[in-house]
Coordinates of C-alpha atoms and ligand atoms in Angstrom, one line a residue:
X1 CA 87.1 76.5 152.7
X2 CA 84.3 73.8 151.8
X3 CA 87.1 73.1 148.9
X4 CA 89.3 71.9 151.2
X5 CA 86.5 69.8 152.1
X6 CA 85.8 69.0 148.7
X7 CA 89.5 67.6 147.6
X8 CA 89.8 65.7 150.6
X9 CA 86.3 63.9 150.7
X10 CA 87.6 62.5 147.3
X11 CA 85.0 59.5 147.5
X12 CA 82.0 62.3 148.1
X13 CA 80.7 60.9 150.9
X14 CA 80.0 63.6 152.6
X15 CA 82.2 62.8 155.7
X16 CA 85.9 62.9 156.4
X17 CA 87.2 60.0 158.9
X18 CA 89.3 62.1 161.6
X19 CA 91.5 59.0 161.7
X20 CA 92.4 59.7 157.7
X21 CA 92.7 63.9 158.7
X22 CA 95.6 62.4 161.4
X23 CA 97.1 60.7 159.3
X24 CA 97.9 63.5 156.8
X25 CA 98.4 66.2 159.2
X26 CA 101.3 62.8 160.8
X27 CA 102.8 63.1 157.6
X28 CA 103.1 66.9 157.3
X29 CA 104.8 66.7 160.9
X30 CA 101.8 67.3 163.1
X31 CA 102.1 64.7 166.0
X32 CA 99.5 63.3 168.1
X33 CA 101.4 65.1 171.3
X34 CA 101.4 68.2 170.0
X35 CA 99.9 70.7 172.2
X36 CA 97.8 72.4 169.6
X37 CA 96.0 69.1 169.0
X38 CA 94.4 68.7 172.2
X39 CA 92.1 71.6 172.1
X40 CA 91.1 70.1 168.5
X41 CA 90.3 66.9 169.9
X42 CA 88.4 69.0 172.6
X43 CA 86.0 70.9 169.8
X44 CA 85.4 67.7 168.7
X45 CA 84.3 66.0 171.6
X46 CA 86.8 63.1 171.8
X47 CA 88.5 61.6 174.8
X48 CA 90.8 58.7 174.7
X49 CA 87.8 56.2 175.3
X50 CA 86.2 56.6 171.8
X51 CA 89.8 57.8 169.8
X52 CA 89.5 57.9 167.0
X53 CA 88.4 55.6 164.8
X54 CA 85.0 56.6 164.5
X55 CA 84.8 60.4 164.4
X56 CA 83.8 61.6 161.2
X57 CA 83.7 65.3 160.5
X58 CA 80.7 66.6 158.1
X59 CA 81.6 69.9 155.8
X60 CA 80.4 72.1 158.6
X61 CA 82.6 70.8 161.4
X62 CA 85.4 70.7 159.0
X63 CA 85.2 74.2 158.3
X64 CA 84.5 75.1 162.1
X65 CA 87.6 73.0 162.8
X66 CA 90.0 74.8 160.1
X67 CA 88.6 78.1 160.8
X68 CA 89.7 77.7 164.8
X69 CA 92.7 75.9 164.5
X70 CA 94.7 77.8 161.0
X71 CA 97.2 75.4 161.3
X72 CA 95.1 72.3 160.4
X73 CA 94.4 74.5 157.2
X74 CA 98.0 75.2 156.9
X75 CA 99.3 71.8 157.0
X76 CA 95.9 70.1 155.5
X77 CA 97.0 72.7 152.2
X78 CA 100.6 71.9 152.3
X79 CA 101.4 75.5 153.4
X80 CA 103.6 74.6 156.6
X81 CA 107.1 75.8 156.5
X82 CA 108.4 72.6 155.2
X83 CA 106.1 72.0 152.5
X84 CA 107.4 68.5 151.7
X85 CA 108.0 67.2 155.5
X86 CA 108.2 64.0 154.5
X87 CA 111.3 64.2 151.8
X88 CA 112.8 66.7 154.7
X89 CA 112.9 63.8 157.0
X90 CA 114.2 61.2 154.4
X91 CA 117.0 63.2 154.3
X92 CA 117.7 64.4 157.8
X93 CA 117.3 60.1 158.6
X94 CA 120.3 59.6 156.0
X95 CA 122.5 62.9 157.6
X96 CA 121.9 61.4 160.7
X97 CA 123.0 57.5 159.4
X98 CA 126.4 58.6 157.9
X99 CA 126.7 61.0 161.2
X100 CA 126.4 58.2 163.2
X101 CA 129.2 55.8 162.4
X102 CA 131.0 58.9 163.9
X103 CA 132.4 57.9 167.4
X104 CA 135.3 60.7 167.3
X105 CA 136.1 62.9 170.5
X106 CA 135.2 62.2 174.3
X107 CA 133.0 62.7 176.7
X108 CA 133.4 65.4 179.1
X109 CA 135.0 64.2 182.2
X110 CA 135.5 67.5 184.6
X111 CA 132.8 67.0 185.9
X112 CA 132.2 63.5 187.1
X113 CA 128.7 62.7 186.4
X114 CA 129.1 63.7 183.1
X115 CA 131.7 61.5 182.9
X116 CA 129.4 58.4 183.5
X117 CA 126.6 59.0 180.6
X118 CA 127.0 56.2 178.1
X119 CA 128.9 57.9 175.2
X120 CA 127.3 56.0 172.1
X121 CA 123.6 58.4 172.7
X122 CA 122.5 60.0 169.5
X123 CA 119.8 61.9 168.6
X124 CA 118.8 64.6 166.2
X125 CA 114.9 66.3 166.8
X126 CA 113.3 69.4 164.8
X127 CA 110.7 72.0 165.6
X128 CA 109.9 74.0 162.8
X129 CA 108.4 77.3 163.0
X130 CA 104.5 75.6 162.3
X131 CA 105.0 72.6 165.2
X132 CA 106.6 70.2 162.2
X133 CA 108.7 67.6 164.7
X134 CA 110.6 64.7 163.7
X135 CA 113.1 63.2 165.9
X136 CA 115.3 60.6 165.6
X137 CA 117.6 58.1 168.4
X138 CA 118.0 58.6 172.1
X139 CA 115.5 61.6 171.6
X140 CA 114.3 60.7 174.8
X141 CA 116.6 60.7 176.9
X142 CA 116.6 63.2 179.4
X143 CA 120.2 65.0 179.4
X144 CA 121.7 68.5 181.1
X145 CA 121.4 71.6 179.6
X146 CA 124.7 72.5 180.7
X147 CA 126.1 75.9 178.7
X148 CA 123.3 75.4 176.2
X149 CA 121.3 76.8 179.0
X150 CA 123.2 80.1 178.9
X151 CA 121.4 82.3 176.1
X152 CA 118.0 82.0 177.9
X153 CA 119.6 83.3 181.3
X154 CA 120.9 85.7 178.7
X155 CA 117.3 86.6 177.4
X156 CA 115.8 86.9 180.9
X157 CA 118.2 89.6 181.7
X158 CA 117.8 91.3 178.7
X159 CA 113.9 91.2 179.0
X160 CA 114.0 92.5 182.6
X161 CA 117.0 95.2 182.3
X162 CA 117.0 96.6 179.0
X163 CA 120.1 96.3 176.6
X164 CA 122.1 99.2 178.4
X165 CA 121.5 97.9 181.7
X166 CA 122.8 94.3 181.1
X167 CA 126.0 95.6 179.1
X168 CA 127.0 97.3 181.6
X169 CA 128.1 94.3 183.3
X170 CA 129.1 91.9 180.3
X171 CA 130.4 92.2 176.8
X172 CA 129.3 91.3 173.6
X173 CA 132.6 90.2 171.7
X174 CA 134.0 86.7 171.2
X175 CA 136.3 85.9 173.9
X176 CA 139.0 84.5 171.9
X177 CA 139.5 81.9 175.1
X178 CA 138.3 78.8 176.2
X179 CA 134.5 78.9 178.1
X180 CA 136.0 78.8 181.4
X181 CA 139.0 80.7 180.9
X182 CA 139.9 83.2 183.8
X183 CA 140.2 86.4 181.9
X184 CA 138.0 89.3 181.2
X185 CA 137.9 91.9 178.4
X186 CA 140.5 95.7 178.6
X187 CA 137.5 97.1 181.0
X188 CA 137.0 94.3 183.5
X189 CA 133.9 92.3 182.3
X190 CA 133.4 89.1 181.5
X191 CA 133.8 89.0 177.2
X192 CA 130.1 87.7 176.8
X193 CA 126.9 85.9 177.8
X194 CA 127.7 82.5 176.2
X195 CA 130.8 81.6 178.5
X196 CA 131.0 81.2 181.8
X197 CA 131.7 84.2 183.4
X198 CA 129.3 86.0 181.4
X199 CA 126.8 83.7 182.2
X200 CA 127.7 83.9 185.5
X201 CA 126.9 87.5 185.0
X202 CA 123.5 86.6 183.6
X203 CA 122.4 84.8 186.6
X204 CA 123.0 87.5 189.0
X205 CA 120.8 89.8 187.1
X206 CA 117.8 87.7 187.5
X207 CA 115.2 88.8 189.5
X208 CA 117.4 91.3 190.8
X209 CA 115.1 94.1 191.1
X210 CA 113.0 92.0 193.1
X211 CA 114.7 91.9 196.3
X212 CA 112.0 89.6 197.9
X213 CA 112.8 87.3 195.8
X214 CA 114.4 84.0 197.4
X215 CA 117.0 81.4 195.6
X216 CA 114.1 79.1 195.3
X217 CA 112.0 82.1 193.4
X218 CA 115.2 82.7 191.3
X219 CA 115.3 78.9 190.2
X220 CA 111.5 78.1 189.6
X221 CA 111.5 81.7 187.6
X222 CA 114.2 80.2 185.0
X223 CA 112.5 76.3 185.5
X224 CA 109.1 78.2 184.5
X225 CA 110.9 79.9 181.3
X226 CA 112.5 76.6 180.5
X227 CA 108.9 75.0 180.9
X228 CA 107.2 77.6 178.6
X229 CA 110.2 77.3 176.3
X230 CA 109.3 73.2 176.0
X231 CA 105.5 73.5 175.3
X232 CA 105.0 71.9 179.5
X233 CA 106.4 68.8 178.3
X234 CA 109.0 67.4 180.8
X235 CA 111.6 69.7 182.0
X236 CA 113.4 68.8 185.7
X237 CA 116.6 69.0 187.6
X238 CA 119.4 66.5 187.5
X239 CA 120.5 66.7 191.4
X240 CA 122.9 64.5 191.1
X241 CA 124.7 67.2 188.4
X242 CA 123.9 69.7 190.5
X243 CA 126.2 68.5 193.4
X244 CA 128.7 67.2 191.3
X245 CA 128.7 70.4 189.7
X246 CA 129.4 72.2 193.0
X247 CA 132.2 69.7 194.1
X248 CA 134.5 71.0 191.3
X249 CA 133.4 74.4 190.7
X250 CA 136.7 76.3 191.4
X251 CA 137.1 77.6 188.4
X252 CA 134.2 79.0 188.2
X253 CA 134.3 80.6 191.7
X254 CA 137.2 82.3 190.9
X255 CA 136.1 83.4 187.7
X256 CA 133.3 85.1 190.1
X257 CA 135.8 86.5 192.5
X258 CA 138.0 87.6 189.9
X259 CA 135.0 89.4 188.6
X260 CA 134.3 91.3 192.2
X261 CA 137.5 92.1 192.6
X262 CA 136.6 94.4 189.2
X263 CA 133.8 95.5 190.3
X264 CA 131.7 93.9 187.3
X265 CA 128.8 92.5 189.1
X266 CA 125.6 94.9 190.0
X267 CA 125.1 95.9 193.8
X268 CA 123.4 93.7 196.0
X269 CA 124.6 90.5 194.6
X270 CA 125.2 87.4 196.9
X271 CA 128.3 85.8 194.9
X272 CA 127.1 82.6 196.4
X273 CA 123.8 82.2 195.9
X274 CA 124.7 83.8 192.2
X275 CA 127.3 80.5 191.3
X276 CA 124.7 77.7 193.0
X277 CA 121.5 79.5 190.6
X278 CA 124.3 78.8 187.8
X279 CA 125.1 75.3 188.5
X280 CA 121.4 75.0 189.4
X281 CA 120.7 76.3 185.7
X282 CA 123.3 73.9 184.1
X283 CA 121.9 70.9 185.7
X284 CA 118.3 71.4 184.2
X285 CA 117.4 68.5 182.2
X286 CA 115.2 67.8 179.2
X287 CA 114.8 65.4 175.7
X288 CA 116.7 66.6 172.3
X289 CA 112.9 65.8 171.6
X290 CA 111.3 68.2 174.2
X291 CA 114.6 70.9 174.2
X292 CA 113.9 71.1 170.3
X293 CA 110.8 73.4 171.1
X294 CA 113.1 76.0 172.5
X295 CA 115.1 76.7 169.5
X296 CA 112.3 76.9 167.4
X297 CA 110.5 79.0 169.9
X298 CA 114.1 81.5 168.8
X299 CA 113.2 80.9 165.6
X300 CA 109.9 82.1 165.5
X301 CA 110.9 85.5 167.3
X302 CA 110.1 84.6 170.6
X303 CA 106.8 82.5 170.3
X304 CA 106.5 79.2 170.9
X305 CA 104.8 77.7 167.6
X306 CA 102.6 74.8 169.5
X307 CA 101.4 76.9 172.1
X308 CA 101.5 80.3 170.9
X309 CA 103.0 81.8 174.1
X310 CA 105.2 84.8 173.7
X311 CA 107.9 84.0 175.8
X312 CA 110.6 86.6 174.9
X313 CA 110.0 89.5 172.9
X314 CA 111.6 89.8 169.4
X315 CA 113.7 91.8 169.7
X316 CA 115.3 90.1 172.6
X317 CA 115.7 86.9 170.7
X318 CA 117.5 88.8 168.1
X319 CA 120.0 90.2 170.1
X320 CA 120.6 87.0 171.7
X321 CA 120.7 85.1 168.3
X322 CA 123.7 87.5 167.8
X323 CA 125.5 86.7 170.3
X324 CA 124.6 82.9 169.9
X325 CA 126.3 83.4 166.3
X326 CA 129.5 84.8 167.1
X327 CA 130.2 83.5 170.5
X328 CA 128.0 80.1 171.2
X329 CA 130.5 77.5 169.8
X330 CA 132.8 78.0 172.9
X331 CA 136.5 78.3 170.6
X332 CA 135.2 77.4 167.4
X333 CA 132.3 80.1 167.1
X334 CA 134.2 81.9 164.8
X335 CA 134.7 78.8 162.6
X336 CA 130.8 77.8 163.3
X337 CA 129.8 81.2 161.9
X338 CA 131.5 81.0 158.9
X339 CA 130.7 77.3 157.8
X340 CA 127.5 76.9 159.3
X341 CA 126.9 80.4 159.5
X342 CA 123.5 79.8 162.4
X343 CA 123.2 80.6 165.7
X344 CA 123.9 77.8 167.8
X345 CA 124.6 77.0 171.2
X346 CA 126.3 74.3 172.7
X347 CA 127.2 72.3 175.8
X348 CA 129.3 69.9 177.3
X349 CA 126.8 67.4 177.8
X350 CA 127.1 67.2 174.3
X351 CA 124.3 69.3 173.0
X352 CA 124.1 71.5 170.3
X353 CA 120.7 73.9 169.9
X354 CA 120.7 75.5 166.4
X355 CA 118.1 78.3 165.6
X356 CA 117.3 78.4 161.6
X357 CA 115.8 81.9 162.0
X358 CA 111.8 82.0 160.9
X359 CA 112.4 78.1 159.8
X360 CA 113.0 75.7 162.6
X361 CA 115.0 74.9 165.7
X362 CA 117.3 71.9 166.2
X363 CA 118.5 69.9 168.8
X364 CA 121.6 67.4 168.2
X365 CA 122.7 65.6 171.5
X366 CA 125.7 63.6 171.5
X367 CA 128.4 63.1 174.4
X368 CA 131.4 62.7 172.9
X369 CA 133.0 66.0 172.7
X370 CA 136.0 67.5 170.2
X371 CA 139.1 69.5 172.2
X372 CA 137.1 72.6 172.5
X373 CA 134.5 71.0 174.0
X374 CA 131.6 71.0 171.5
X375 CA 129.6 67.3 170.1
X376 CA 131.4 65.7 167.6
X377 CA 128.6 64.3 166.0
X378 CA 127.0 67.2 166.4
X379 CA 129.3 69.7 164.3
X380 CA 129.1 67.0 161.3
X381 CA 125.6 67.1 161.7
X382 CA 125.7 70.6 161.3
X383 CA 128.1 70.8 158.9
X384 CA 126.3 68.1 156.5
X385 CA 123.0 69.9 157.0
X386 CA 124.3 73.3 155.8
X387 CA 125.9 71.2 152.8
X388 CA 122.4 70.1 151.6
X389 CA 120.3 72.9 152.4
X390 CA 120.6 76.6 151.8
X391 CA 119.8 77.4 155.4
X392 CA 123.3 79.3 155.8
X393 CA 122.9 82.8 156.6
X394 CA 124.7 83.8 153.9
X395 CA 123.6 81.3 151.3
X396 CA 120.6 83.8 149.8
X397 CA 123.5 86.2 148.0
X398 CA 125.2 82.8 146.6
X399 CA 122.1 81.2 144.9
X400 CA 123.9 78.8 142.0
X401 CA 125.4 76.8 145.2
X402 CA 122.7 73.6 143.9
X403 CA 121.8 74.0 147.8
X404 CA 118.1 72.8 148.5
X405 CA 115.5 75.4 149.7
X406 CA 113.0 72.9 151.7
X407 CA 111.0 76.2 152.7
X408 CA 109.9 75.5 148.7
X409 CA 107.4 73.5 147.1
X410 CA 108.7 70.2 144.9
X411 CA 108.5 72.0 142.1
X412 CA 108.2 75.6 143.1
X413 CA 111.7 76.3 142.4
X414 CA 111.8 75.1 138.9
X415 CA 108.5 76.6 138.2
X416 CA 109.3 79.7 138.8
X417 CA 112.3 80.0 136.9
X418 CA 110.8 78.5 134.4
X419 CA 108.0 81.0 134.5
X420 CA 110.9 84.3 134.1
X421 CA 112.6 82.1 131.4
X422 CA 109.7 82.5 129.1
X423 CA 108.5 85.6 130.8
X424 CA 112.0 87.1 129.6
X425 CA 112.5 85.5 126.1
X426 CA 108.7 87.1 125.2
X427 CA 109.5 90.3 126.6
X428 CA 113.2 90.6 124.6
X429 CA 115.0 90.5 128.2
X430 CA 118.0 88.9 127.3
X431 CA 119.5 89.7 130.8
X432 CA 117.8 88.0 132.7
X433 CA 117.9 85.0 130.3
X434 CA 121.4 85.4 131.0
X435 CA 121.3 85.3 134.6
X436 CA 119.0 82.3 134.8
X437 CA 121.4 80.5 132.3
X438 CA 124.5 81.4 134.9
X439 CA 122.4 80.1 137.6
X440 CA 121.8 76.6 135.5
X441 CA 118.9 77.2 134.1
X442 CA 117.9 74.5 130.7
X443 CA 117.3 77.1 128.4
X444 CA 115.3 74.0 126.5
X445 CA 112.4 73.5 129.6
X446 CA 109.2 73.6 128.2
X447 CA 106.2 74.8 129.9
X448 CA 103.0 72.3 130.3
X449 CA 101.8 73.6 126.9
X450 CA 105.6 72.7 125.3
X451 CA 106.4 75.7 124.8
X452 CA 109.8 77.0 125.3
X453 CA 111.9 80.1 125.0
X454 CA 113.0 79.8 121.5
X455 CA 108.8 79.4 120.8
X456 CA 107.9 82.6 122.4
X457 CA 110.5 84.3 120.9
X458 CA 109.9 83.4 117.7
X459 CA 106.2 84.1 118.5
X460 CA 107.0 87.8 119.7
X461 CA 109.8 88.4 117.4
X462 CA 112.2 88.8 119.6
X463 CA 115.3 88.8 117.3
X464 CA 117.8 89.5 119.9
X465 CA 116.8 86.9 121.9
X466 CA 116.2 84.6 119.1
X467 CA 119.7 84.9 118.0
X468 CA 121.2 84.4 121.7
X469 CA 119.3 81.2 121.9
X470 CA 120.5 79.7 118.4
X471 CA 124.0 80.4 119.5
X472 CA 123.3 78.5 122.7
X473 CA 122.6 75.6 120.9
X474 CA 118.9 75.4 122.0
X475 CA 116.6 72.7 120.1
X476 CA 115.5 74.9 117.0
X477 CA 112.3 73.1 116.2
X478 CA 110.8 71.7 119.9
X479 CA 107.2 71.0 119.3
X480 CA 104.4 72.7 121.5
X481 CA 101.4 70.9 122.6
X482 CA 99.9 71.2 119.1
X483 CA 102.6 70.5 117.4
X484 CA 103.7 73.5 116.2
X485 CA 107.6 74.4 116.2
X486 CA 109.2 78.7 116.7
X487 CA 109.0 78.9 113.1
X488 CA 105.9 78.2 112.5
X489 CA 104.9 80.8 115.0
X490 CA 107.3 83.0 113.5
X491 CA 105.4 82.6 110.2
X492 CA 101.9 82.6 111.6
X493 CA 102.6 86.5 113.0
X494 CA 104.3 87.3 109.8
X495 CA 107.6 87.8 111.4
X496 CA 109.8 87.7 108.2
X497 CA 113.2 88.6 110.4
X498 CA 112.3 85.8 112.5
X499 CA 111.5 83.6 109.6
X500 CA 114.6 84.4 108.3
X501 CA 116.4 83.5 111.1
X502 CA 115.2 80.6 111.7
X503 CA 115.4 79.2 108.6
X504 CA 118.9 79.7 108.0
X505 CA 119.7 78.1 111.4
X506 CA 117.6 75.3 110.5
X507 CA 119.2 75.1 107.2
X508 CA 122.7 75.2 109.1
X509 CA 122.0 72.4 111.4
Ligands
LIG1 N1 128.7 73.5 184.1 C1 129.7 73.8 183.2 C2 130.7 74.7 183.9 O1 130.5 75.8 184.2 C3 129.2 74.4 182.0 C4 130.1 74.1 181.0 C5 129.6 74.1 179.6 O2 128.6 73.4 179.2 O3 130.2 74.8 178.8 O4 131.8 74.3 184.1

């Protein structure tokens, strides 16, 4: 560890500044809010009256400091998730730019307070798996949670009934139908956990073996989760949702009378107080800055990653991940799965939460909504980010797609094919030269020495190989580092095939 110390303290003093330590842990995504920090800034002894300027940290504090909080080390040694934050960012900023001159769809007017939100709000905010954020626009704008609120109540359920016990009373297929649709599946329950009836569901499963437990209990017990979920950084209640909500709930009363009258619903369940706990849960509000947290928190298998509290076990985050994959893009989850291929959930406020499982969670949050009632801006985002980066579920079996893997060094990727390109040409494995050629490998990279394939083969007289790279067309006489070409390694090992070879391609050219 005192190398760590070493490479930073570049102009051996002896003494880091903590004000240069912030900086580089700013740039590798580690903000001054974040919750983790705090109890650093508490070893250290620093309140807000002598922050920071004058801290210094010798070798020993360092070390004490890196040793109690591993993810100073981690982002300090560039081993965070998102290695290169910074480029990440760049290129999420220019996603959201061209994303932004989108003003396509409409906001959600069924419900009249969300009729009245100012339609232009954008804003795009990341949590990655390590506490990397990065937000951008209205990120602080407080919004409703609306349906995006259903895979927790989902989670909840799950964690206090078991599997069986909740799937007793809802599905787990797509619907097929709109959210709010007034149908359930061939055996009388609602389809799934993402629309409403199924979410409807959810609620009344809450707290239900506790049958002390009041409305108010019910409600602070999801607000709690929701608080946990969000590091304690603000989560409240829009009232003024919540009524509206109620005014014009029909629908969704009759989806839960429909649902009685099948007998879905478990016993003791007040249908009332089960459809104001729903609107009550729709009408919790939060940042795309804060609500980020949560989706990552799904991404890292149930822990939040900047307070390290286990809020759901994982396997109940896979389960619901599932179900956020093939039903939590209300009519288009189907078409979501395949493009995007992430679990998402969305809402009609105009949020969208997307889990990159064990790599981030993000929040895009913009009103105006397409015909199936899911951000416009929201599914380009989406669809520009799975573009770029190879975070579709499905993009590790298609790997020549040119996709970026961020989870990667700058040059990690190219370094390591390199490394099986030469690997393979020494070792006479002319498959997998093959398969790094189909995959667009330069079967002319050098290493930092210059050496290439066509030297090692030459080298280990590889003839096999040394043919298929003359028909390629490789460079036949690349100097190494000390300026020797595949020939004369060939002659050097007395490899007269080799030399033979070589020369009459050399001859030939
Ligand atoms: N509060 C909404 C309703 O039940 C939720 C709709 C949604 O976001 O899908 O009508």
């Amino acid at each position: 560890m005192g190398n760590l110390f070493q490479v930073l303290d570049d102009k051996k003093k002896g003494k880091l500044n903590f004000k240069d330590l912030l900086m580089i842990l700013m740039r590798e995504g580690i903000l001054q809010d974040d919750n983790r920090m705090q109890n650093v800034y508490k070893d250290l002894g620093i309140s807000k009256q002598n922050f920071p300027s004058q801290v210094t940290l010798n070798e020993a504090t360092f070390d004490q400091i890196i040793k109690s909080h591993t993810f100073v080390k981690k982002a300090l040694k560039k081993e965070m998730v998102i290695p290169n934050f910074q480029d990440f960012c760049t290129e999420i900023r220019k996603i959201y730019t061209q994303v932004e001159k989108n003003t396509g769809g409409a906001v959600a007017d069924y419900i009249p307070q969300l009729a009245r939100v100012n339609p232009d709000q954008f804003a795009v905010s990341i949590c990655t798996i390590d506490g990397q954020r990065f937000a951008l626009g209205n990120s602080d704008v407080p919004f409703c949670l609306q349906s995006s609120s259903k895979p927790i109540n989902y989670c909840l359920a799950l964690e206090e009934h078991g599997l069986d016990k909740v799937h007793q009373h809802v599905g787990r297929e797509p619907s097929g139908v709109s959210f709010n649709a007034l149908a359930l599946n061939s055996i009388g329950l609602p389809h799934n956990p993402m629309i409403n009836a199924g979410a409807i569901m959810s609620c009344s499963l809450l707290k239900l073996k506790d049958q002390s437990a009041s409305s108010a209990d019910r409600f602070g017990y999801v607000l709690e989760t929701w608080r946990r979920l969000c590091a304690r950084k603000y989560v409240g209640f829009d009232n003024t949702v919540y009524l509206s909500e109620r005014k014009t709930a029909d629908r969704n009363y009759a989806l839960a009378y429909f649902m009685r009258e099948n007998g879905a619903f478990p016993d003791n369940v007040d249908l009332i107080d089960v459809l104001e706990l729903y609107f009550q849960c729709c009408s919790i509000e939060t940042s795309a800055y804060n609500l980020a947290m949560a989706p990552a928190t799904l991404a890292n298998a149930g822990m939040n990653p900047l307070t390290g509290d286990q809020v759901f076990k994982a396997t109940t985050v896979r389960d619901c991940m599932s179900l956020m994959t093939t039903c939590g893009m209300y009519d288009w989850s189907g078409e979501f799965a395949f493009k995007i291929g992430l679990p998402a959930k969305s809402g009609v406020s105009g949020v969208i939460q997307v889990v990159v499982p064990n790599v981030m969670g993000i929040v895009i949050w913009s009103p105006r909504l397409d015909k199936v009632g899911n951000s416009v801006r929201g599914i380009e985002f989406c669809k520009r980010l799975v573009e770029l980066y190879n975070f579709h579920n499905f993009d590790s079996v298609a790997r020549n797609t040119g996709k970026i893997d961020p989870r990667k060094r700058k040059h990690e990727a190219t370094v390591e094919k390199l490394v099986s390109m030469i690997y393979a040409a020494s070792n006479g494995d002319l498959e997998e030269l093959r398969r790094l050629q189909a995959n667009g490998m330069d079967l002319n990279m050098a290493d930092y020495d210059g050496r290439t394939a066509i030297h090692l083969a030459a080298s280990e007289n590889q003839i096999e190989v040394l043919r298929f790279l003359i028909n390629q067309g490789v460079f036949l006489d690349p100097k190494d580092r000390w300026g020797g070409t595949p020939l004369d390694d060939a002659k050097r090992h007395k490899h007269t095939e080799a030399v033979k070879i070589l020369s009459k391609a050399l001859k030939g050219k």
